[in-house]
Amino acid sequence: MRTIRTVPELRAHLTRVEGRVGLVPTMGAFHAGHESLIGAARADTDHVVVSLFVNPAQFNDPRDLEAYPRDERADASIAQELGADVLFAPAPETVYPDGFATTVRVAGLSDVLEGAQRGPGHFAGVCTVVAKLFNMVRPDVAYFGQKDAQQVAVLRRMVEDLDFPLALEVCPTVREPDGLALSSRNVRLSPGERAKAAGLPQALRVAAEGGVEAGLAVLREYGIEPEYLALVDPDTFEAPGPLAVVAATVGTTRLIDNVLIERAATPERRGADPKGAVSVLPTP
Ligand code: PAF
């Protein structure tokens, strides 16, 4: 595996490769969720590029950006073990050089739930960096996790609206045995907070079966005050719909999760269609 840091070097490398290119965009701090994305890219495509860039433009809180876990050496070794061909790890000034003045923004979808909580710049920051990565790498397929369901919906809209010639693959959320969705932020939870965080997937499961009020009651039992718990459409993120979504800060760690109501999926669709990418939660 090669580590590449500049766009000219990346372009020169990619002109020499043959076959389908898979891109796994990441902000590092790899866990089994990232590993499943890299594994899917390795299985489906001929040349796997994993990008590693903690994107300042998508953080509304400088303390959150500062505290974001970073360990390039460990990430590089995981990517190599999983068969990635390139780790593309650009410096901030490579992505945002002096004079950078363009923003890609998906109206509407970017302003609700995660967008409303994290501020108007969050999804614009995601779209701008992902559009740049798509132009830098020119992948045939790009891989994202279902855990960031609203990010997936926003990026789908962007890909369609801007005619990016690529496919988006959405991989199911990877979970701990008690249902907690894997996240790079989980390492910041104390043991007590970790136990409390298990309330999030439980509340989603209950909300998906019995409605938002029932889910909120579970969160209260766990002592969690959510930013939102809602049942929305997975494409528009408008209520009502079959996707249960939640965001809450546990201790000082902000966590999000979602689960699609089971009846929306058939076994054939699972894993093949993002609307069928059901997060299977353990029963309590
Ligand atoms: O999901 C993430 O890790 C980030 O939002 C992404 C897609 C890598 C863009 O910075």
PDB file of C-alpha atoms and ligand atoms in Angstrom:
ATOM      1  CA  MET A   1       0.000   0.000   0.000  1.00  0.00           C
ATOM      2  CA  ARG A   2       1.227   3.480  -0.873  1.00  0.00           C
ATOM      3  CA  THR A   3       0.579   6.550   1.247  1.00  0.00           C
ATOM      4  CA  ILE A   4      -0.007   9.546  -1.021  1.00  0.00           C
ATOM      5  CA  ARG A   5      -0.383  13.131   0.175  1.00  0.00           C
ATOM      6  CA  THR A   6      -0.658  15.308  -2.934  1.00  0.00           C
ATOM      7  CA  VAL A   7      -3.121  15.480  -5.813  1.00  0.00           C
ATOM      8  CA  PRO A   8      -0.502  15.357  -8.634  1.00  0.00           C
ATOM      9  CA  GLU A   9       1.011  12.208  -7.102  1.00  0.00           C
ATOM     10  CA  LEU A  10      -2.446  10.657  -6.718  1.00  0.00           C
ATOM     11  CA  ARG A  11      -3.396  11.482 -10.329  1.00  0.00           C
ATOM     12  CA  ALA A  12      -0.081  10.100 -11.646  1.00  0.00           C
ATOM     13  CA  HIS A  13      -0.640   6.903  -9.667  1.00  0.00           C
ATOM     14  CA  LEU A  14      -4.254   6.466 -10.765  1.00  0.00           C
ATOM     15  CA  THR A  15      -3.494   6.923 -14.477  1.00  0.00           C
ATOM     16  CA  ARG A  16      -1.391   3.750 -14.214  1.00  0.00           C
ATOM     17  CA  VAL A  17      -4.042   1.535 -12.601  1.00  0.00           C
ATOM     18  CA  GLU A  18      -6.499  -0.661 -14.439  1.00  0.00           C
ATOM     19  CA  GLY A  19     -10.051  -1.672 -13.599  1.00  0.00           C
ATOM     20  CA  ARG A  20     -12.635  -0.224 -11.238  1.00  0.00           C
ATOM     21  CA  VAL A  21     -11.522   2.166  -8.521  1.00  0.00           C
ATOM     22  CA  GLY A  22     -13.243   2.051  -5.117  1.00  0.00           C
ATOM     23  CA  LEU A  23     -13.011   5.018  -2.734  1.00  0.00           C
ATOM     24  CA  VAL A  24     -13.584   4.791   1.014  1.00  0.00           C
ATOM     25  CA  PRO A  25     -13.686   8.363   2.375  1.00  0.00           C
ATOM     26  CA  THR A  26     -12.816   8.488   6.094  1.00  0.00           C
ATOM     27  CA  MET A  27     -11.694  10.774   8.881  1.00  0.00           C
ATOM     28  CA  GLY A  28      -9.555   8.008  10.399  1.00  0.00           C
ATOM     29  CA  ALA A  29      -9.665   6.369  13.861  1.00  0.00           C
ATOM     30  CA  PHE A  30     -10.634   3.119  12.167  1.00  0.00           C
ATOM     31  CA  HIS A  31     -12.953   0.613  13.811  1.00  0.00           C
ATOM     32  CA  ALA A  32     -14.831  -2.421  12.513  1.00  0.00           C
ATOM     33  CA  GLY A  33     -17.291  -0.134  10.698  1.00  0.00           C
ATOM     34  CA  HIS A  34     -14.485   1.339   8.561  1.00  0.00           C
ATOM     35  CA  GLU A  35     -13.066  -2.147   8.133  1.00  0.00           C
ATOM     36  CA  SER A  36     -16.363  -3.334   6.644  1.00  0.00           C
ATOM     37  CA  LEU A  37     -16.307  -0.431   4.140  1.00  0.00           C
ATOM     38  CA  ILE A  38     -12.712  -1.185   3.117  1.00  0.00           C
ATOM     39  CA  GLY A  39     -13.559  -4.909   2.916  1.00  0.00           C
ATOM     40  CA  ALA A  40     -16.556  -4.180   0.663  1.00  0.00           C
ATOM     41  CA  ALA A  41     -14.413  -1.969  -1.600  1.00  0.00           C
ATOM     42  CA  ARG A  42     -11.734  -4.679  -1.744  1.00  0.00           C
ATOM     43  CA  ALA A  43     -14.320  -7.322  -2.669  1.00  0.00           C
ATOM     44  CA  ASP A  44     -16.078  -5.220  -5.343  1.00  0.00           C
ATOM     45  CA  THR A  45     -13.364  -3.192  -7.047  1.00  0.00           C
ATOM     46  CA  ASP A  46      -9.870  -3.608  -8.500  1.00  0.00           C
ATOM     47  CA  HIS A  47      -8.085  -0.694  -6.866  1.00  0.00           C
ATOM     48  CA  VAL A  48      -8.968   0.577  -3.389  1.00  0.00           C
ATOM     49  CA  VAL A  49      -8.221   4.131  -2.288  1.00  0.00           C
ATOM     50  CA  VAL A  50      -8.884   4.940   1.373  1.00  0.00           C
ATOM     51  CA  SER A  51      -8.849   8.666   2.093  1.00  0.00           C
ATOM     52  CA  LEU A  52      -7.949   9.899   5.555  1.00  0.00           C
ATOM     53  CA  PHE A  53      -8.708  13.551   6.215  1.00  0.00           C
ATOM     54  CA  VAL A  54     -10.199  15.096   9.360  1.00  0.00           C
ATOM     55  CA  ASN A  55     -12.222  17.738   7.563  1.00  0.00           C
ATOM     56  CA  PRO A  56     -12.255  21.003   9.536  1.00  0.00           C
ATOM     57  CA  ALA A  57     -15.072  22.384   7.352  1.00  0.00           C
ATOM     58  CA  GLN A  58     -17.647  19.967   8.764  1.00  0.00           C
ATOM     59  CA  PHE A  59     -17.014  20.661  12.475  1.00  0.00           C
ATOM     60  CA  ASN A  60     -19.140  23.404  13.993  1.00  0.00           C
ATOM     61  CA  ASP A  61     -17.320  23.189  17.343  1.00  0.00           C
ATOM     62  CA  PRO A  62     -13.531  23.746  17.340  1.00  0.00           C
ATOM     63  CA  ARG A  63     -13.260  21.685  20.567  1.00  0.00           C
ATOM     64  CA  ASP A  64     -14.880  18.724  18.795  1.00  0.00           C
ATOM     65  CA  LEU A  65     -12.374  19.062  15.922  1.00  0.00           C
ATOM     66  CA  GLU A  66      -9.492  19.296  18.400  1.00  0.00           C
ATOM     67  CA  ALA A  67     -10.698  16.231  20.346  1.00  0.00           C
ATOM     68  CA  TYR A  68     -11.335  14.090  17.243  1.00  0.00           C
ATOM     69  CA  PRO A  69      -9.201  10.919  17.627  1.00  0.00           C
ATOM     70  CA  ARG A  70      -6.224  10.731  15.248  1.00  0.00           C
ATOM     71  CA  ASP A  71      -3.779   7.852  14.744  1.00  0.00           C
ATOM     72  CA  GLU A  72      -2.539   7.709  11.150  1.00  0.00           C
ATOM     73  CA  ARG A  73       0.011   4.986  11.835  1.00  0.00           C
ATOM     74  CA  ALA A  74      -2.595   2.584  13.265  1.00  0.00           C
ATOM     75  CA  ASP A  75      -5.057   3.452  10.478  1.00  0.00           C
ATOM     76  CA  ALA A  76      -2.408   2.856   7.800  1.00  0.00           C
ATOM     77  CA  SER A  77      -1.603  -0.554   9.218  1.00  0.00           C
ATOM     78  CA  ILE A  78      -5.311  -1.560   9.273  1.00  0.00           C
ATOM     79  CA  ALA A  79      -5.857  -0.285   5.707  1.00  0.00           C
ATOM     80  CA  GLN A  80      -2.805  -2.204   4.505  1.00  0.00           C
ATOM     81  CA  GLU A  81      -3.908  -5.394   6.255  1.00  0.00           C
ATOM     82  CA  LEU A  82      -7.320  -5.139   4.593  1.00  0.00           C
ATOM     83  CA  GLY A  83      -5.740  -4.866   1.177  1.00  0.00           C
ATOM     84  CA  ALA A  84      -6.120  -1.152   0.379  1.00  0.00           C
ATOM     85  CA  ASP A  85      -3.857  -0.025  -2.465  1.00  0.00           C
ATOM     86  CA  VAL A  86      -3.571   3.641  -1.521  1.00  0.00           C
ATOM     87  CA  LEU A  87      -3.980   5.632   1.675  1.00  0.00           C
ATOM     88  CA  PHE A  88      -4.637   9.184   0.492  1.00  0.00           C
ATOM     89  CA  ALA A  89      -3.843  11.437   3.468  1.00  0.00           C
ATOM     90  CA  PRO A  90      -3.663  15.039   2.261  1.00  0.00           C
ATOM     91  CA  ALA A  91      -2.674  18.005   4.450  1.00  0.00           C
ATOM     92  CA  PRO A  92      -5.388  20.621   5.166  1.00  0.00           C
ATOM     93  CA  GLU A  93      -3.662  23.102   2.803  1.00  0.00           C
ATOM     94  CA  THR A  94      -3.826  20.529  -0.019  1.00  0.00           C
ATOM     95  CA  VAL A  95      -7.594  20.260   0.361  1.00  0.00           C
ATOM     96  CA  TYR A  96      -8.209  23.917   1.197  1.00  0.00           C
ATOM     97  CA  PRO A  97      -5.380  25.952  -0.379  1.00  0.00           C
ATOM     98  CA  ASP A  98      -5.155  29.729   0.069  1.00  0.00           C
ATOM     99  CA  GLY A  99      -8.011  31.429  -1.741  1.00  0.00           C
ATOM    100  CA  PHE A 100     -10.332  28.398  -1.572  1.00  0.00           C
ATOM    101  CA  ALA A 101     -13.835  29.873  -1.924  1.00  0.00           C
ATOM    102  CA  THR A 102     -16.270  27.205  -3.123  1.00  0.00           C
ATOM    103  CA  THR A 103     -18.989  25.474  -1.123  1.00  0.00           C
ATOM    104  CA  VAL A 104     -21.213  22.615  -2.255  1.00  0.00           C
ATOM    105  CA  ARG A 105     -24.513  22.730  -0.436  1.00  0.00           C
ATOM    106  CA  VAL A 106     -27.615  20.527  -0.754  1.00  0.00           C
ATOM    107  CA  ALA A 107     -30.584  22.727   0.202  1.00  0.00           C
ATOM    108  CA  GLY A 108     -33.390  21.470   2.439  1.00  0.00           C
ATOM    109  CA  LEU A 109     -32.057  18.053   3.420  1.00  0.00           C
ATOM    110  CA  SER A 110     -28.982  19.691   4.965  1.00  0.00           C
ATOM    111  CA  ASP A 111     -31.050  21.912   7.255  1.00  0.00           C
ATOM    112  CA  VAL A 112     -33.076  19.411   9.305  1.00  0.00           C
ATOM    113  CA  LEU A 113     -32.157  17.089  12.225  1.00  0.00           C
ATOM    114  CA  GLU A 114     -28.330  16.646  12.005  1.00  0.00           C
ATOM    115  CA  GLY A 115     -28.115  19.788   9.871  1.00  0.00           C
ATOM    116  CA  ALA A 116     -30.191  21.820  12.342  1.00  0.00           C
ATOM    117  CA  GLN A 117     -28.233  20.525  15.354  1.00  0.00           C
ATOM    118  CA  ARG A 118     -24.744  20.794  13.905  1.00  0.00           C
ATOM    119  CA  GLY A 119     -25.360  24.046  12.050  1.00  0.00           C
ATOM    120  CA  PRO A 120     -25.764  24.976   8.391  1.00  0.00           C
ATOM    121  CA  GLY A 121     -22.066  24.450   7.656  1.00  0.00           C
ATOM    122  CA  HIS A 122     -21.926  20.773   8.626  1.00  0.00           C
ATOM    123  CA  PHE A 123     -23.358  19.089   5.535  1.00  0.00           C
ATOM    124  CA  ALA A 124     -21.925  21.823   3.295  1.00  0.00           C
ATOM    125  CA  GLY A 125     -18.515  20.892   4.739  1.00  0.00           C
ATOM    126  CA  VAL A 126     -19.191  17.185   4.093  1.00  0.00           C
ATOM    127  CA  CYS A 127     -20.436  17.782   0.527  1.00  0.00           C
ATOM    128  CA  THR A 128     -17.580  20.116  -0.355  1.00  0.00           C
ATOM    129  CA  VAL A 129     -14.864  17.714   0.800  1.00  0.00           C
ATOM    130  CA  VAL A 130     -16.567  14.642  -0.687  1.00  0.00           C
ATOM    131  CA  ALA A 131     -17.066  16.450  -4.042  1.00  0.00           C
ATOM    132  CA  LYS A 132     -13.363  17.305  -3.971  1.00  0.00           C
ATOM    133  CA  LEU A 133     -12.414  13.697  -3.147  1.00  0.00           C
ATOM    134  CA  PHE A 134     -14.635  12.463  -5.996  1.00  0.00           C
ATOM    135  CA  ASN A 135     -12.838  14.825  -8.398  1.00  0.00           C
ATOM    136  CA  MET A 136      -9.395  13.929  -7.063  1.00  0.00           C
ATOM    137  CA  VAL A 137      -9.858  10.139  -7.085  1.00  0.00           C
ATOM    138  CA  ARG A 138     -12.566   9.758  -9.780  1.00  0.00           C
ATOM    139  CA  PRO A 139     -13.809   6.486  -8.260  1.00  0.00           C
ATOM    140  CA  ASP A 140     -16.259   4.119  -9.903  1.00  0.00           C
ATOM    141  CA  VAL A 141     -17.771   3.280  -6.514  1.00  0.00           C
ATOM    142  CA  ALA A 142     -17.676   5.188  -3.200  1.00  0.00           C
ATOM    143  CA  TYR A 143     -18.471   3.502   0.119  1.00  0.00           C
ATOM    144  CA  PHE A 144     -20.313   5.035   3.086  1.00  0.00           C
ATOM    145  CA  GLY A 145     -21.817   3.685   6.306  1.00  0.00           C
ATOM    146  CA  GLN A 146     -25.550   3.505   7.020  1.00  0.00           C
ATOM    147  CA  LYS A 147     -24.818   4.854  10.524  1.00  0.00           C
ATOM    148  CA  ASP A 148     -24.551   8.310   8.953  1.00  0.00           C
ATOM    149  CA  ALA A 149     -27.957   7.933   7.275  1.00  0.00           C
ATOM    150  CA  GLN A 150     -28.583  11.631   6.712  1.00  0.00           C
ATOM    151  CA  GLN A 151     -25.082  12.096   5.287  1.00  0.00           C
ATOM    152  CA  VAL A 152     -25.890   9.268   2.846  1.00  0.00           C
ATOM    153  CA  ALA A 153     -29.164  10.955   1.806  1.00  0.00           C
ATOM    154  CA  VAL A 154     -27.421  14.317   1.315  1.00  0.00           C
ATOM    155  CA  LEU A 155     -24.569  12.761  -0.703  1.00  0.00           C
ATOM    156  CA  ARG A 156     -27.016  10.781  -2.860  1.00  0.00           C
ATOM    157  CA  ARG A 157     -28.767  14.031  -3.725  1.00  0.00           C
ATOM    158  CA  MET A 158     -25.411  15.695  -4.496  1.00  0.00           C
ATOM    159  CA  VAL A 159     -24.270  12.816  -6.735  1.00  0.00           C
ATOM    160  CA  GLU A 160     -27.542  12.909  -8.641  1.00  0.00           C
ATOM    161  CA  ASP A 161     -27.744  16.705  -8.932  1.00  0.00           C
ATOM    162  CA  LEU A 162     -24.117  17.161 -10.006  1.00  0.00           C
ATOM    163  CA  ASP A 163     -23.983  14.081 -12.280  1.00  0.00           C
ATOM    164  CA  PHE A 164     -20.992  12.487 -10.583  1.00  0.00           C
ATOM    165  CA  PRO A 165     -20.310   9.361 -12.681  1.00  0.00           C
ATOM    166  CA  LEU A 166     -20.092   6.900  -9.801  1.00  0.00           C
ATOM    167  CA  ALA A 167     -22.154   4.550  -7.645  1.00  0.00           C
ATOM    168  CA  LEU A 168     -22.661   5.032  -3.890  1.00  0.00           C
ATOM    169  CA  GLU A 169     -22.556   1.811  -1.863  1.00  0.00           C
ATOM    170  CA  VAL A 170     -24.022   1.942   1.625  1.00  0.00           C
ATOM    171  CA  CYS A 171     -22.801  -0.675   4.118  1.00  0.00           C
ATOM    172  CA  PRO A 172     -24.820  -1.725   7.190  1.00  0.00           C
ATOM    173  CA  THR A 173     -24.001  -0.296  10.620  1.00  0.00           C
ATOM    174  CA  VAL A 174     -21.603  -2.440  12.657  1.00  0.00           C
ATOM    175  CA  ARG A 175     -22.668  -2.802  16.293  1.00  0.00           C
ATOM    176  CA  GLU A 176     -21.329  -3.905  19.676  1.00  0.00           C
ATOM    177  CA  PRO A 177     -23.059  -6.984  21.199  1.00  0.00           C
ATOM    178  CA  ASP A 178     -25.381  -4.688  23.219  1.00  0.00           C
ATOM    179  CA  GLY A 179     -26.386  -2.819  20.056  1.00  0.00           C
ATOM    180  CA  LEU A 180     -24.249   0.327  20.385  1.00  0.00           C
ATOM    181  CA  ALA A 181     -23.251   1.468  16.886  1.00  0.00           C
ATOM    182  CA  LEU A 182     -19.488   1.585  16.385  1.00  0.00           C
ATOM    183  CA  SER A 183     -18.164   5.138  16.153  1.00  0.00           C
ATOM    184  CA  SER A 184     -14.728   6.706  16.348  1.00  0.00           C
ATOM    185  CA  ARG A 185     -16.166   8.787  19.188  1.00  0.00           C
ATOM    186  CA  ASN A 186     -16.973   5.750  21.394  1.00  0.00           C
ATOM    187  CA  VAL A 187     -13.373   5.695  22.719  1.00  0.00           C
ATOM    188  CA  ARG A 188     -14.182   8.908  24.588  1.00  0.00           C
ATOM    189  CA  LEU A 189     -16.961   7.290  26.677  1.00  0.00           C
ATOM    190  CA  SER A 190     -16.163   6.451  30.307  1.00  0.00           C
ATOM    191  CA  PRO A 191     -17.385   2.988  31.472  1.00  0.00           C
ATOM    192  CA  GLY A 192     -20.499   4.598  33.014  1.00  0.00           C
ATOM    193  CA  GLU A 193     -21.216   6.608  29.865  1.00  0.00           C
ATOM    194  CA  ARG A 194     -20.636   3.526  27.740  1.00  0.00           C
ATOM    195  CA  ALA A 195     -23.335   1.654  29.730  1.00  0.00           C
ATOM    196  CA  LYS A 196     -25.703   4.605  29.331  1.00  0.00           C
ATOM    197  CA  ALA A 197     -25.043   4.834  25.570  1.00  0.00           C
ATOM    198  CA  ALA A 198     -26.588   1.365  25.139  1.00  0.00           C
ATOM    199  CA  GLY A 199     -29.917   3.144  25.677  1.00  0.00           C
ATOM    200  CA  LEU A 200     -29.694   4.698  22.205  1.00  0.00           C
ATOM    201  CA  PRO A 201     -30.129   1.508  20.115  1.00  0.00           C
ATOM    202  CA  GLN A 202     -32.733   0.253  22.589  1.00  0.00           C
ATOM    203  CA  ALA A 203     -34.719   3.476  22.199  1.00  0.00           C
ATOM    204  CA  LEU A 204     -34.477   3.235  18.406  1.00  0.00           C
ATOM    205  CA  ARG A 205     -35.763  -0.323  18.422  1.00  0.00           C
ATOM    206  CA  VAL A 206     -38.668   0.615  20.692  1.00  0.00           C
ATOM    207  CA  ALA A 207     -39.448   3.767  18.639  1.00  0.00           C
ATOM    208  CA  ALA A 208     -39.381   1.769  15.407  1.00  0.00           C
ATOM    209  CA  GLU A 209     -41.906  -0.686  16.895  1.00  0.00           C
ATOM    210  CA  GLY A 210     -44.014   1.563  19.129  1.00  0.00           C
ATOM    211  CA  GLY A 211     -43.489   5.183  18.077  1.00  0.00           C
ATOM    212  CA  VAL A 212     -41.432   8.163  19.179  1.00  0.00           C
ATOM    213  CA  GLU A 213     -43.055   8.575  22.615  1.00  0.00           C
ATOM    214  CA  ALA A 214     -42.193   4.969  23.537  1.00  0.00           C
ATOM    215  CA  GLY A 215     -38.595   5.539  22.395  1.00  0.00           C
ATOM    216  CA  LEU A 216     -38.342   8.734  24.448  1.00  0.00           C
ATOM    217  CA  ALA A 217     -39.477   6.804  27.534  1.00  0.00           C
ATOM    218  CA  VAL A 218     -36.541   4.393  27.060  1.00  0.00           C
ATOM    219  CA  LEU A 219     -34.117   7.306  26.790  1.00  0.00           C
ATOM    220  CA  ARG A 220     -35.514   8.754  30.018  1.00  0.00           C
ATOM    221  CA  GLU A 221     -34.909   5.394  31.756  1.00  0.00           C
ATOM    222  CA  TYR A 222     -31.254   5.598  30.685  1.00  0.00           C
ATOM    223  CA  GLY A 223     -31.036   9.262  31.760  1.00  0.00           C
ATOM    224  CA  ILE A 224     -30.420  10.422  28.186  1.00  0.00           C
ATOM    225  CA  GLU A 225     -31.783  13.766  26.996  1.00  0.00           C
ATOM    226  CA  PRO A 226     -31.851  13.478  23.179  1.00  0.00           C
ATOM    227  CA  GLU A 227     -31.289  16.291  20.706  1.00  0.00           C
ATOM    228  CA  TYR A 228     -33.829  14.496  18.570  1.00  0.00           C
ATOM    229  CA  LEU A 229     -35.583  11.154  18.224  1.00  0.00           C
ATOM    230  CA  ALA A 230     -37.749  10.964  15.107  1.00  0.00           C
ATOM    231  CA  LEU A 231     -39.303   8.604  12.560  1.00  0.00           C
ATOM    232  CA  VAL A 232     -38.498   9.960   9.106  1.00  0.00           C
ATOM    233  CA  ASP A 233     -38.369   9.139   5.421  1.00  0.00           C
ATOM    234  CA  PRO A 234     -34.833   7.860   4.595  1.00  0.00           C
ATOM    235  CA  ASP A 235     -34.573  10.011   1.443  1.00  0.00           C
ATOM    236  CA  THR A 236     -36.116  13.324   2.527  1.00  0.00           C
ATOM    237  CA  PHE A 237     -35.651  13.078   6.294  1.00  0.00           C
ATOM    238  CA  GLU A 238     -39.172  14.427   6.698  1.00  0.00           C
ATOM    239  CA  ALA A 239     -41.593  12.846   9.197  1.00  0.00           C
ATOM    240  CA  PRO A 240     -43.324  10.467   9.129  1.00  0.00           C
ATOM    241  CA  GLY A 241     -41.283   7.582   7.809  1.00  0.00           C
ATOM    242  CA  PRO A 242     -39.781   4.170   8.580  1.00  0.00           C
ATOM    243  CA  LEU A 243     -36.296   5.342   9.644  1.00  0.00           C
ATOM    244  CA  ALA A 244     -35.850   5.891  13.391  1.00  0.00           C
ATOM    245  CA  VAL A 245     -33.047   8.407  14.005  1.00  0.00           C
ATOM    246  CA  VAL A 246     -31.527   9.653  17.240  1.00  0.00           C
ATOM    247  CA  ALA A 247     -28.811  12.042  18.395  1.00  0.00           C
ATOM    248  CA  ALA A 248     -27.723  12.643  21.983  1.00  0.00           C
ATOM    249  CA  THR A 249     -24.690  13.740  23.943  1.00  0.00           C
ATOM    250  CA  VAL A 250     -23.611  11.199  26.542  1.00  0.00           C
ATOM    251  CA  GLY A 251     -21.139  12.790  28.960  1.00  0.00           C
ATOM    252  CA  THR A 252     -19.331  15.039  26.510  1.00  0.00           C
ATOM    253  CA  THR A 253     -19.597  12.689  23.516  1.00  0.00           C
ATOM    254  CA  ARG A 254     -22.153  13.324  20.805  1.00  0.00           C
ATOM    255  CA  LEU A 255     -23.552  10.099  19.318  1.00  0.00           C
ATOM    256  CA  ILE A 256     -25.972   9.415  16.450  1.00  0.00           C
ATOM    257  CA  ASP A 257     -27.672   6.230  15.316  1.00  0.00           C
ATOM    258  CA  ASN A 258     -30.581   5.023  13.201  1.00  0.00           C
ATOM    259  CA  VAL A 259     -32.558   1.905  12.431  1.00  0.00           C
ATOM    260  CA  LEU A 260     -34.902   1.188   9.562  1.00  0.00           C
ATOM    261  CA  ILE A 261     -38.157  -0.530  10.450  1.00  0.00           C
ATOM    262  CA  GLU A 262     -37.685  -4.224   9.590  1.00  0.00           C
ATOM    263  CA  ARG A 263     -40.789  -4.696   7.503  1.00  0.00           C
ATOM    264  CA  ALA A 264     -39.338  -2.324   4.866  1.00  0.00           C
ATOM    265  CA  ALA A 265     -36.713  -4.904   3.914  1.00  0.00           C
ATOM    266  CA  THR A 266     -36.650  -8.352   2.386  1.00  0.00           C
ATOM    267  CA  PRO A 267     -33.584 -10.632   2.722  1.00  0.00           C
ATOM    268  CA  GLU A 268     -32.673 -10.105  -0.948  1.00  0.00           C
ATOM    269  CA  ARG A 269     -32.605  -6.341  -0.545  1.00  0.00           C
ATOM    270  CA  ARG A 270     -30.434  -6.312   2.550  1.00  0.00           C
ATOM    271  CA  GLY A 271     -26.983  -5.054   1.847  1.00  0.00           C
ATOM    272  CA  ALA A 272     -27.865  -4.385  -1.781  1.00  0.00           C
ATOM    273  CA  ASP A 273     -30.178  -1.431  -1.317  1.00  0.00           C
ATOM    274  CA  PRO A 274     -29.580   1.280   1.296  1.00  0.00           C
ATOM    275  CA  LYS A 275     -33.286   1.270   2.103  1.00  0.00           C
ATOM    276  CA  GLY A 276     -32.939  -2.417   2.860  1.00  0.00           C
ATOM    277  CA  ALA A 277     -29.727  -2.014   4.850  1.00  0.00           C
ATOM    278  CA  VAL A 278     -31.398  -2.835   8.106  1.00  0.00           C
ATOM    279  CA  SER A 279     -29.455  -2.445  11.318  1.00  0.00           C
ATOM    280  CA  VAL A 280     -30.243  -5.603  13.223  1.00  0.00           C
ATOM    281  CA  LEU A 281     -30.430  -4.797  16.906  1.00  0.00           C
ATOM    282  CA  PRO A 282     -30.134  -7.411  19.653  1.00  0.00           C
ATOM    283  CA  THR A 283     -33.292  -7.894  21.671  1.00  0.00           C
ATOM    284  CA  PRO A 284     -32.867  -6.920  25.335  1.00  0.00           C
TER     285      PRO A 284
HETATM  286  O1  PAF B   1     -18.311  10.077   7.378  1.00  0.00           O
HETATM  287  C1  PAF B   1     -17.202  10.631   7.494  1.00  0.00           C
HETATM  288  O2  PAF B   1     -16.258  10.097   8.090  1.00  0.00           O
HETATM  289  C2  PAF B   1     -17.014  12.012   6.887  1.00  0.00           C
HETATM  290  O3  PAF B   1     -18.162  12.784   7.003  1.00  0.00           O
HETATM  291  C3  PAF B   1     -16.522  11.970   5.440  1.00  0.00           C
HETATM  292  C4  PAF B   1     -17.564  11.327   4.526  1.00  0.00           C
HETATM  293  C5  PAF B   1     -15.215  11.190   5.355  1.00  0.00           C
HETATM  294  C6  PAF B   1     -16.273  13.391   4.920  1.00  0.00           C
HETATM  295  O4  PAF B   1     -15.305  14.046   5.675  1.00  0.00           O
END
